[in-house]
Amino acid sequence: YSLMPWLMKPYTGALDTEKELFNYRLSKCRMVVECAFGRLKGRWRSLLTRSDLSQTNIPIVIAACCVLHNLCESKGEMLMAGWEVEANRLAADYAQPDTRAIRRSQRDALRIREALKATFQSERGNQ
């Protein structure tokens, strides 16, 4: 996937300590997000397939799934272990979108990544 203002990507190649720290913290964040989406896809199968919704409505549907998921969790409705495994298997069948049309956004993304890297090195980034 390409580096985008809304999609951070780890540094590659020869890494200094600042880039290694950025990659480590980005990886920790991604793991949390991937686990959360894995659980959501396991419970709400509609998230497994390509959506014909408008880009405006997709975040609303995902937010609704999050709210409903949290209600299920708070009421003790268990997420079956097999659901998440099956959801991940099915999701592998869907190709990711082609991002060539938005490559010009990469300049902005590079600036954002550099700003995040600097923040991770600061006192504020250690909290």
mmCIF file of N, CA and C in Angstrom:
data_model
loop_
_atom_site.group_PDB
_atom_site.id
_atom_site.type_symbol
_atom_site.label_atom_id
_atom_site.label_comp_id
_atom_site.label_asym_id
_atom_site.label_seq_id
_atom_site.Cartn_x
_atom_site.Cartn_y
_atom_site.Cartn_z
ATOM 1 N N TYR A 1 0.830 -1.180 0.000
ATOM 2 C CA TYR A 1 0.000 0.000 0.000
ATOM 3 C C TYR A 1 0.873 1.240 0.000
ATOM 4 N N SER A 2 0.336 2.311 -0.480
ATOM 5 C CA SER A 2 1.098 3.546 -0.576
ATOM 6 C C SER A 2 0.943 4.388 0.678
ATOM 7 N N LEU A 3 1.976 5.157 0.976
ATOM 8 C CA LEU A 3 1.921 6.118 2.066
ATOM 9 C C LEU A 3 0.955 7.231 1.678
ATOM 10 N N MET A 4 -0.014 7.501 2.518
ATOM 11 C CA MET A 4 -1.018 8.536 2.267
ATOM 12 C C MET A 4 -1.201 9.367 3.529
ATOM 13 N N PRO A 5 -1.745 10.578 3.411
ATOM 14 C CA PRO A 5 -1.964 11.386 4.621
ATOM 15 C C PRO A 5 -2.838 10.665 5.652
ATOM 16 N N TRP A 6 -3.705 9.807 5.205
ATOM 17 C CA TRP A 6 -4.618 9.084 6.097
ATOM 18 C C TRP A 6 -4.187 7.640 6.328
ATOM 19 N N LEU A 7 -3.014 7.248 5.808
ATOM 20 C CA LEU A 7 -2.540 5.876 5.935
ATOM 21 C C LEU A 7 -1.023 5.893 6.094
ATOM 22 N N MET A 8 -0.568 5.739 7.324
ATOM 23 C CA MET A 8 0.863 5.771 7.585
ATOM 24 C C MET A 8 1.485 4.424 7.249
ATOM 25 N N LYS A 9 2.728 4.484 6.826
ATOM 26 C CA LYS A 9 3.477 3.301 6.404
ATOM 27 C C LYS A 9 4.825 3.349 7.111
ATOM 28 N N PRO A 10 5.362 2.209 7.531
ATOM 29 C CA PRO A 10 6.659 2.235 8.205
ATOM 30 C C PRO A 10 7.782 2.630 7.251
ATOM 31 N N TYR A 11 8.873 3.107 7.854
ATOM 32 C CA TYR A 11 10.080 3.384 7.080
ATOM 33 C C TYR A 11 10.695 2.054 6.660
ATOM 34 N N THR A 12 11.398 2.066 5.544
ATOM 35 C CA THR A 12 12.107 0.877 5.080
ATOM 36 C C THR A 12 13.563 1.237 4.837
ATOM 37 N N GLY A 13 14.372 0.241 4.576
ATOM 38 C CA GLY A 13 15.779 0.475 4.281
ATOM 39 C C GLY A 13 16.588 0.634 5.554
ATOM 40 N N ALA A 14 17.698 1.370 5.436
ATOM 41 C CA ALA A 14 18.563 1.619 6.584
ATOM 42 C C ALA A 14 17.837 2.570 7.540
ATOM 43 N N LEU A 15 17.682 2.143 8.791
ATOM 44 C CA LEU A 15 16.906 2.913 9.753
ATOM 45 C C LEU A 15 17.782 3.428 10.884
ATOM 46 N N ASP A 16 17.605 4.710 11.209
ATOM 47 C CA ASP A 16 18.248 5.237 12.405
ATOM 48 C C ASP A 16 17.311 4.979 13.591
ATOM 49 N N THR A 17 17.716 5.372 14.791
ATOM 50 C CA THR A 17 16.911 5.068 15.978
ATOM 51 C C THR A 17 15.562 5.780 15.950
ATOM 52 N N GLU A 18 15.503 6.985 15.379
ATOM 53 C CA GLU A 18 14.228 7.703 15.300
ATOM 54 C C GLU A 18 13.239 6.963 14.410
ATOM 55 N N LYS A 19 13.727 6.472 13.266
ATOM 56 C CA LYS A 19 12.848 5.729 12.358
ATOM 57 C C LYS A 19 12.441 4.386 12.953
ATOM 58 N N GLU A 20 13.358 3.742 13.661
ATOM 59 C CA GLU A 20 13.013 2.480 14.328
ATOM 60 C C GLU A 20 11.934 2.695 15.382
ATOM 61 N N LEU A 21 12.050 3.795 16.156
ATOM 62 C CA LEU A 21 11.042 4.101 17.170
ATOM 63 C C LEU A 21 9.693 4.383 16.506
ATOM 64 N N PHE A 22 9.713 5.141 15.404
ATOM 65 C CA PHE A 22 8.469 5.404 14.681
ATOM 66 C C PHE A 22 7.834 4.092 14.231
ATOM 67 N N ASN A 23 8.621 3.224 13.608
ATOM 68 C CA ASN A 23 8.103 1.946 13.119
ATOM 69 C C ASN A 23 7.536 1.097 14.262
ATOM 70 N N TYR A 24 8.217 1.096 15.405
ATOM 71 C CA TYR A 24 7.753 0.326 16.555
ATOM 72 C C TYR A 24 6.407 0.845 17.044
ATOM 73 N N ARG A 25 6.282 2.150 17.208
ATOM 74 C CA ARG A 25 5.024 2.727 17.701
ATOM 75 C C ARG A 25 3.907 2.587 16.676
ATOM 76 N N LEU A 26 4.234 2.734 15.407
ATOM 77 C CA LEU A 26 3.231 2.532 14.368
ATOM 78 C C LEU A 26 2.740 1.087 14.388
ATOM 79 N N SER A 27 3.655 0.147 14.569
ATOM 80 C CA SER A 27 3.289 -1.265 14.621
ATOM 81 C C SER A 27 2.360 -1.546 15.803
ATOM 82 N N LYS A 28 2.640 -0.958 16.956
ATOM 83 C CA LYS A 28 1.778 -1.153 18.112
ATOM 84 C C LYS A 28 0.369 -0.629 17.834
ATOM 85 N N CYS A 29 0.287 0.524 17.199
ATOM 86 C CA CYS A 29 -1.022 1.094 16.852
ATOM 87 C C CYS A 29 -1.755 0.211 15.851
ATOM 88 N N ARG A 30 -1.044 -0.242 14.844
ATOM 89 C CA ARG A 30 -1.670 -1.091 13.811
ATOM 90 C C ARG A 30 -2.203 -2.381 14.401
ATOM 91 N N MET A 31 -1.483 -2.971 15.338
ATOM 92 C CA MET A 31 -1.936 -4.218 15.942
ATOM 93 C C MET A 31 -3.274 -4.019 16.654
ATOM 94 N N VAL A 32 -3.420 -2.918 17.357
ATOM 95 C CA VAL A 32 -4.681 -2.635 18.047
ATOM 96 C C VAL A 32 -5.811 -2.473 17.036
ATOM 97 N N VAL A 33 -5.549 -1.701 15.984
ATOM 98 C CA VAL A 33 -6.574 -1.463 14.961
ATOM 99 C C VAL A 33 -6.930 -2.758 14.228
ATOM 100 N N GLU A 34 -5.925 -3.549 13.855
ATOM 101 C CA GLU A 34 -6.182 -4.797 13.141
ATOM 102 C C GLU A 34 -6.995 -5.768 13.992
ATOM 103 N N CYS A 35 -6.687 -5.857 15.270
ATOM 104 C CA CYS A 35 -7.465 -6.735 16.151
ATOM 105 C C CYS A 35 -8.904 -6.239 16.275
ATOM 106 N N ALA A 36 -9.070 -4.933 16.405
ATOM 107 C CA ALA A 36 -10.420 -4.371 16.523
ATOM 108 C C ALA A 36 -11.231 -4.642 15.258
ATOM 109 N N PHE A 37 -10.642 -4.415 14.091
ATOM 110 C CA PHE A 37 -11.369 -4.663 12.846
ATOM 111 C C PHE A 37 -11.604 -6.159 12.633
ATOM 112 N N GLY A 38 -10.684 -6.987 13.072
ATOM 113 C CA GLY A 38 -10.897 -8.429 12.987
ATOM 114 C C GLY A 38 -12.120 -8.849 13.784
ATOM 115 N N ARG A 39 -12.261 -8.291 14.976
ATOM 116 C CA ARG A 39 -13.435 -8.598 15.809
ATOM 117 C C ARG A 39 -14.706 -8.043 15.171
ATOM 118 N N LEU A 40 -14.635 -6.832 14.636
ATOM 119 C CA LEU A 40 -15.820 -6.252 13.984
ATOM 120 C C LEU A 40 -16.242 -7.083 12.780
ATOM 121 N N LYS A 41 -15.275 -7.499 11.946
ATOM 122 C CA LYS A 41 -15.603 -8.298 10.767
ATOM 123 C C LYS A 41 -16.149 -9.658 11.164
ATOM 124 N N GLY A 42 -15.683 -10.189 12.291
ATOM 125 C CA GLY A 42 -16.195 -11.463 12.759
ATOM 126 C C GLY A 42 -17.656 -11.376 13.173
ATOM 127 N N ARG A 43 -18.032 -10.266 13.761
ATOM 128 C CA ARG A 43 -19.402 -10.098 14.235
ATOM 129 C C ARG A 43 -20.325 -9.555 13.153
ATOM 130 N N TRP A 44 -19.837 -8.653 12.316
ATOM 131 C CA TRP A 44 -20.664 -7.988 11.298
ATOM 132 C C TRP A 44 -20.128 -8.360 9.919
ATOM 133 N N ARG A 45 -20.667 -9.411 9.346
ATOM 134 C CA ARG A 45 -20.198 -9.964 8.083
ATOM 135 C C ARG A 45 -20.303 -8.982 6.918
ATOM 136 N N SER A 46 -21.169 -7.985 7.033
ATOM 137 C CA SER A 46 -21.298 -7.012 5.944
ATOM 138 C C SER A 46 -20.000 -6.236 5.726
ATOM 139 N N LEU A 47 -19.130 -6.216 6.720
ATOM 140 C CA LEU A 47 -17.844 -5.534 6.580
ATOM 141 C C LEU A 47 -16.830 -6.361 5.795
ATOM 142 N N LEU A 48 -17.164 -7.609 5.503
ATOM 143 C CA LEU A 48 -16.254 -8.485 4.773
ATOM 144 C C LEU A 48 -16.276 -8.262 3.269
ATOM 145 N N THR A 49 -17.361 -7.743 2.758
ATOM 146 C CA THR A 49 -17.521 -7.639 1.313
ATOM 147 C C THR A 49 -17.376 -6.198 0.857
ATOM 148 N N ARG A 50 -17.207 -6.058 -0.403
ATOM 149 C CA ARG A 50 -17.137 -4.725 -0.994
ATOM 150 C C ARG A 50 -18.459 -4.011 -0.747
ATOM 151 N N SER A 51 -18.346 -2.754 -0.366
ATOM 152 C CA SER A 51 -19.542 -1.983 -0.051
ATOM 153 C C SER A 51 -19.901 -1.063 -1.211
ATOM 154 N N ASP A 52 -21.171 -1.031 -1.540
ATOM 155 C CA ASP A 52 -21.647 -0.125 -2.578
ATOM 156 C C ASP A 52 -22.152 1.188 -1.993
ATOM 157 N N LEU A 53 -21.872 1.412 -0.717
ATOM 158 C CA LEU A 53 -22.277 2.657 -0.075
ATOM 159 C C LEU A 53 -21.404 3.808 -0.558
ATOM 160 N N SER A 54 -21.905 5.011 -0.408
ATOM 161 C CA SER A 54 -21.100 6.184 -0.746
ATOM 162 C C SER A 54 -19.996 6.354 0.293
ATOM 163 N N GLN A 55 -18.946 7.069 -0.073
ATOM 164 C CA GLN A 55 -17.845 7.302 0.865
ATOM 165 C C GLN A 55 -18.322 8.065 2.092
ATOM 166 N N THR A 56 -19.379 8.815 1.956
ATOM 167 C CA THR A 56 -19.942 9.552 3.087
ATOM 168 C C THR A 56 -20.575 8.600 4.098
ATOM 169 N N ASN A 57 -21.214 7.545 3.610
ATOM 170 C CA ASN A 57 -21.944 6.639 4.497
ATOM 171 C C ASN A 57 -21.092 5.528 5.106
ATOM 172 N N ILE A 58 -19.976 5.202 4.505
ATOM 173 C CA ILE A 58 -19.157 4.102 5.021
ATOM 174 C C ILE A 58 -18.696 4.365 6.459
ATOM 175 N N PRO A 59 -18.172 5.548 6.792
ATOM 176 C CA PRO A 59 -17.787 5.769 8.199
ATOM 177 C C PRO A 59 -18.973 5.670 9.157
ATOM 178 N N ILE A 60 -20.159 6.046 8.698
ATOM 179 C CA ILE A 60 -21.348 5.960 9.544
ATOM 180 C C ILE A 60 -21.680 4.493 9.828
ATOM 181 N N VAL A 61 -21.595 3.652 8.798
ATOM 182 C CA VAL A 61 -21.872 2.222 8.978
ATOM 183 C C VAL A 61 -20.839 1.596 9.908
ATOM 184 N N ILE A 62 -19.577 1.941 9.739
ATOM 185 C CA ILE A 62 -18.531 1.385 10.609
ATOM 186 C C ILE A 62 -18.745 1.849 12.046
ATOM 187 N N ALA A 63 -19.081 3.121 12.231
ATOM 188 C CA ALA A 63 -19.348 3.632 13.582
ATOM 189 C C ALA A 63 -20.540 2.910 14.203
ATOM 190 N N ALA A 64 -21.587 2.661 13.411
ATOM 191 C CA ALA A 64 -22.760 1.937 13.915
ATOM 192 C C ALA A 64 -22.369 0.517 14.335
ATOM 193 N N CYS A 65 -21.515 -0.138 13.525
ATOM 194 C CA CYS A 65 -21.044 -1.474 13.879
ATOM 195 C C CYS A 65 -20.256 -1.439 15.194
ATOM 196 N N CYS A 66 -19.463 -0.401 15.384
ATOM 197 C CA CYS A 66 -18.688 -0.258 16.628
ATOM 198 C C CYS A 66 -19.624 -0.104 17.828
ATOM 199 N N VAL A 67 -20.632 0.744 17.686
ATOM 200 C CA VAL A 67 -21.584 0.962 18.784
ATOM 201 C C VAL A 67 -22.321 -0.335 19.105
ATOM 202 N N LEU A 68 -22.817 -1.006 18.063
ATOM 203 C CA LEU A 68 -23.532 -2.264 18.282
ATOM 204 C C LEU A 68 -22.618 -3.332 18.884
ATOM 205 N N HIS A 69 -21.384 -3.378 18.428
ATOM 206 C CA HIS A 69 -20.409 -4.325 18.975
ATOM 207 C C HIS A 69 -20.198 -4.057 20.468
ATOM 208 N N ASN A 70 -20.035 -2.781 20.824
ATOM 209 C CA ASN A 70 -19.823 -2.437 22.226
ATOM 210 C C ASN A 70 -21.044 -2.794 23.075
ATOM 211 N N LEU A 71 -22.244 -2.605 22.529
ATOM 212 C CA LEU A 71 -23.453 -3.022 23.239
ATOM 213 C C LEU A 71 -23.464 -4.535 23.459
ATOM 214 N N CYS A 72 -23.120 -5.269 22.414
ATOM 215 C CA CYS A 72 -23.057 -6.732 22.547
ATOM 216 C C CYS A 72 -22.053 -7.129 23.624
ATOM 217 N N GLU A 73 -20.882 -6.510 23.602
ATOM 218 C CA GLU A 73 -19.851 -6.824 24.590
ATOM 219 C C GLU A 73 -20.324 -6.478 26.004
ATOM 220 N N SER A 74 -20.957 -5.307 26.155
ATOM 221 C CA SER A 74 -21.397 -4.889 27.490
ATOM 222 C C SER A 74 -22.508 -5.788 28.032
ATOM 223 N N LYS A 75 -23.260 -6.427 27.146
ATOM 224 C CA LYS A 75 -24.334 -7.342 27.560
ATOM 225 C C LYS A 75 -23.845 -8.783 27.692
ATOM 226 N N GLY A 76 -22.537 -8.974 27.464
ATOM 227 C CA GLY A 76 -21.955 -10.295 27.650
ATOM 228 C C GLY A 76 -22.141 -11.253 26.484
ATOM 229 N N GLU A 77 -22.568 -10.747 25.333
ATOM 230 C CA GLU A 77 -22.699 -11.620 24.173
ATOM 231 C C GLU A 77 -21.303 -11.939 23.659
ATOM 232 N N MET A 78 -20.980 -13.197 23.658
ATOM 233 C CA MET A 78 -19.625 -13.620 23.309
ATOM 234 C C MET A 78 -19.399 -13.584 21.801
ATOM 235 N N LEU A 79 -18.194 -13.239 21.435
ATOM 236 C CA LEU A 79 -17.751 -13.327 20.040
ATOM 237 C C LEU A 79 -17.145 -14.710 19.856
ATOM 238 N N MET A 80 -17.725 -15.485 18.990
ATOM 239 C CA MET A 80 -17.243 -16.843 18.774
ATOM 240 C C MET A 80 -15.867 -16.794 18.104
ATOM 241 N N ALA A 81 -14.934 -17.560 18.615
ATOM 242 C CA ALA A 81 -13.558 -17.553 18.105
ATOM 243 C C ALA A 81 -13.509 -17.864 16.619
ATOM 244 N N GLY A 82 -14.299 -18.773 16.157
ATOM 245 C CA GLY A 82 -14.299 -19.158 14.746
ATOM 246 C C GLY A 82 -14.746 -18.049 13.825
ATOM 247 N N TRP A 83 -15.566 -17.114 14.311
ATOM 248 C CA TRP A 83 -16.043 -16.010 13.479
ATOM 249 C C TRP A 83 -14.886 -15.160 12.979
ATOM 250 N N GLU A 84 -13.990 -14.811 13.894
ATOM 251 C CA GLU A 84 -12.869 -13.942 13.519
ATOM 252 C C GLU A 84 -11.924 -14.655 12.549
ATOM 253 N N VAL A 85 -11.658 -15.920 12.783
ATOM 254 C CA VAL A 85 -10.781 -16.696 11.898
ATOM 255 C C VAL A 85 -11.396 -16.775 10.508
ATOM 256 N N GLU A 86 -12.677 -17.093 10.443
ATOM 257 C CA GLU A 86 -13.348 -17.188 9.144
ATOM 258 C C GLU A 86 -13.390 -15.833 8.444
ATOM 259 N N ALA A 87 -13.640 -14.773 9.199
ATOM 260 C CA ALA A 87 -13.679 -13.429 8.611
ATOM 261 C C ALA A 87 -12.338 -13.076 7.981
ATOM 262 N N ASN A 88 -11.241 -13.381 8.666
ATOM 263 C CA ASN A 88 -9.911 -13.083 8.118
ATOM 264 C C ASN A 88 -9.630 -13.916 6.875
ATOM 265 N N ARG A 89 -10.082 -15.162 6.863
ATOM 266 C CA ARG A 89 -9.892 -16.020 5.684
ATOM 267 C C ARG A 89 -10.671 -15.476 4.492
ATOM 268 N N LEU A 90 -11.918 -15.070 4.735
ATOM 269 C CA LEU A 90 -12.738 -14.536 3.657
ATOM 270 C C LEU A 90 -12.225 -13.187 3.162
ATOM 271 N N ALA A 91 -11.720 -12.365 4.066
ATOM 272 C CA ALA A 91 -11.227 -11.041 3.682
ATOM 273 C C ALA A 91 -10.024 -11.132 2.752
ATOM 274 N N ALA A 92 -9.258 -12.205 2.849
ATOM 275 C CA ALA A 92 -8.072 -12.375 1.991
ATOM 276 C C ALA A 92 -8.453 -12.523 0.524
ATOM 277 N N ASP A 93 -9.711 -12.861 0.244
ATOM 278 C CA ASP A 93 -10.165 -13.026 -1.141
ATOM 279 C C ASP A 93 -10.419 -11.700 -1.854
ATOM 280 N N TYR A 94 -10.477 -10.605 -1.113
ATOM 281 C CA TYR A 94 -10.807 -9.315 -1.716
ATOM 282 C C TYR A 94 -9.551 -8.496 -1.951
ATOM 283 N N ALA A 95 -9.381 -8.066 -3.186
ATOM 284 C CA ALA A 95 -8.211 -7.269 -3.553
ATOM 285 C C ALA A 95 -8.323 -5.870 -2.971
ATOM 286 N N GLN A 96 -7.179 -5.292 -2.665
ATOM 287 C CA GLN A 96 -7.155 -3.918 -2.171
ATOM 288 C C GLN A 96 -7.326 -2.956 -3.344
ATOM 289 N N PRO A 97 -7.859 -1.764 -3.072
ATOM 290 C CA PRO A 97 -8.077 -0.805 -4.171
ATOM 291 C C PRO A 97 -6.769 -0.289 -4.750
ATOM 292 N N ASP A 98 -6.819 0.105 -6.010
ATOM 293 C CA ASP A 98 -5.672 0.675 -6.697
ATOM 294 C C ASP A 98 -5.528 2.132 -6.261
ATOM 295 N N THR A 99 -4.352 2.498 -5.777
ATOM 296 C CA THR A 99 -4.161 3.845 -5.249
ATOM 297 C C THR A 99 -3.333 4.743 -6.162
ATOM 298 N N ARG A 100 -3.094 4.330 -7.389
ATOM 299 C CA ARG A 100 -2.259 5.144 -8.273
ATOM 300 C C ARG A 100 -2.840 6.528 -8.501
ATOM 301 N N ALA A 101 -4.149 6.642 -8.509
ATOM 302 C CA ALA A 101 -4.797 7.927 -8.790
ATOM 303 C C ALA A 101 -4.544 8.962 -7.705
ATOM 304 N N ILE A 102 -4.124 8.540 -6.531
ATOM 305 C CA ILE A 102 -3.940 9.502 -5.442
ATOM 306 C C ILE A 102 -2.492 9.579 -4.949
ATOM 307 N N ARG A 103 -1.562 9.254 -5.801
ATOM 308 C CA ARG A 103 -0.155 9.293 -5.409
ATOM 309 C C ARG A 103 0.353 10.698 -5.076
ATOM 310 N N ARG A 104 -0.267 11.709 -5.630
ATOM 311 C CA ARG A 104 0.192 13.077 -5.335
ATOM 312 C C ARG A 104 0.030 13.404 -3.854
ATOM 313 N N SER A 105 -0.805 12.666 -3.152
ATOM 314 C CA SER A 105 -0.991 12.868 -1.719
ATOM 315 C C SER A 105 0.223 12.414 -0.919
ATOM 316 N N GLN A 106 1.110 11.695 -1.552
ATOM 317 C CA GLN A 106 2.257 11.155 -0.821
ATOM 318 C C GLN A 106 3.183 12.237 -0.271
ATOM 319 N N ARG A 107 3.295 13.381 -0.949
ATOM 320 C CA ARG A 107 4.138 14.457 -0.413
ATOM 321 C C ARG A 107 3.616 14.900 0.946
ATOM 322 N N ASP A 108 2.288 15.094 1.033
ATOM 323 C CA ASP A 108 1.690 15.473 2.307
ATOM 324 C C ASP A 108 1.900 14.376 3.339
ATOM 325 N N ALA A 109 1.763 13.132 2.911
ATOM 326 C CA ALA A 109 1.928 12.005 3.824
ATOM 327 C C ALA A 109 3.348 11.951 4.379
ATOM 328 N N LEU A 110 4.340 12.242 3.548
ATOM 329 C CA LEU A 110 5.724 12.257 4.025
ATOM 330 C C LEU A 110 5.911 13.303 5.112
ATOM 331 N N ARG A 111 5.306 14.468 4.926
ATOM 332 C CA ARG A 111 5.405 15.528 5.942
ATOM 333 C C ARG A 111 4.713 15.097 7.246
ATOM 334 N N ILE A 112 3.577 14.448 7.133
ATOM 335 C CA ILE A 112 2.860 13.987 8.325
ATOM 336 C C ILE A 112 3.684 12.944 9.059
ATOM 337 N N ARG A 113 4.267 11.998 8.305
ATOM 338 C CA ARG A 113 5.069 10.955 8.935
ATOM 339 C C ARG A 113 6.281 11.556 9.648
ATOM 340 N N GLU A 114 6.916 12.526 9.019
ATOM 341 C CA GLU A 114 8.068 13.181 9.655
ATOM 342 C C GLU A 114 7.646 13.912 10.931
ATOM 343 N N ALA A 115 6.478 14.546 10.915
ATOM 344 C CA ALA A 115 5.978 15.241 12.106
ATOM 345 C C ALA A 115 5.677 14.240 13.219
ATOM 346 N N LEU A 116 5.083 13.104 12.876
ATOM 347 C CA LEU A 116 4.825 12.067 13.877
ATOM 348 C C LEU A 116 6.133 11.523 14.446
ATOM 349 N N LYS A 117 7.109 11.312 13.579
ATOM 350 C CA LYS A 117 8.415 10.812 14.034
ATOM 351 C C LYS A 117 9.023 11.780 15.042
ATOM 352 N N ALA A 118 8.941 13.073 14.742
ATOM 353 C CA ALA A 118 9.485 14.081 15.661
ATOM 354 C C ALA A 118 8.718 14.086 16.983
ATOM 355 N N THR A 119 7.420 13.931 16.925
ATOM 356 C CA THR A 119 6.607 13.897 18.144
ATOM 357 C C THR A 119 6.956 12.690 18.996
ATOM 358 N N PHE A 120 7.192 11.536 18.370
ATOM 359 C CA PHE A 120 7.537 10.334 19.114
ATOM 360 C C PHE A 120 8.864 10.498 19.850
ATOM 361 N N GLN A 121 9.754 11.361 19.346
ATOM 362 C CA GLN A 121 11.042 11.590 19.982
ATOM 363 C C GLN A 121 10.943 12.580 21.138
ATOM 364 N N SER A 122 9.870 13.360 21.168
ATOM 365 C CA SER A 122 9.726 14.417 22.174
ATOM 366 C C SER A 122 9.225 13.879 23.498
ATOM 367 N N GLU A 123 9.249 14.750 24.530
ATOM 368 C CA GLU A 123 8.710 14.390 25.837
ATOM 369 C C GLU A 123 7.240 14.001 25.705
ATOM 370 N N ARG A 124 6.498 14.746 24.899
ATOM 371 C CA ARG A 124 5.073 14.490 24.714
ATOM 372 C C ARG A 124 4.840 13.109 24.100
ATOM 373 N N GLY A 125 5.721 12.674 23.243
ATOM 374 C CA GLY A 125 5.580 11.377 22.591
ATOM 375 C C GLY A 125 5.893 10.205 23.505
ATOM 376 N N ASN A 126 6.515 10.472 24.641
ATOM 377 C CA ASN A 126 6.855 9.391 25.574
ATOM 378 C C ASN A 126 5.748 9.141 26.595
ATOM 379 N N GLN A 127 4.664 9.856 26.508
ATOM 380 C CA GLN A 127 3.581 9.695 27.500
ATOM 381 C C GLN A 127 2.708 8.529 27.175
#
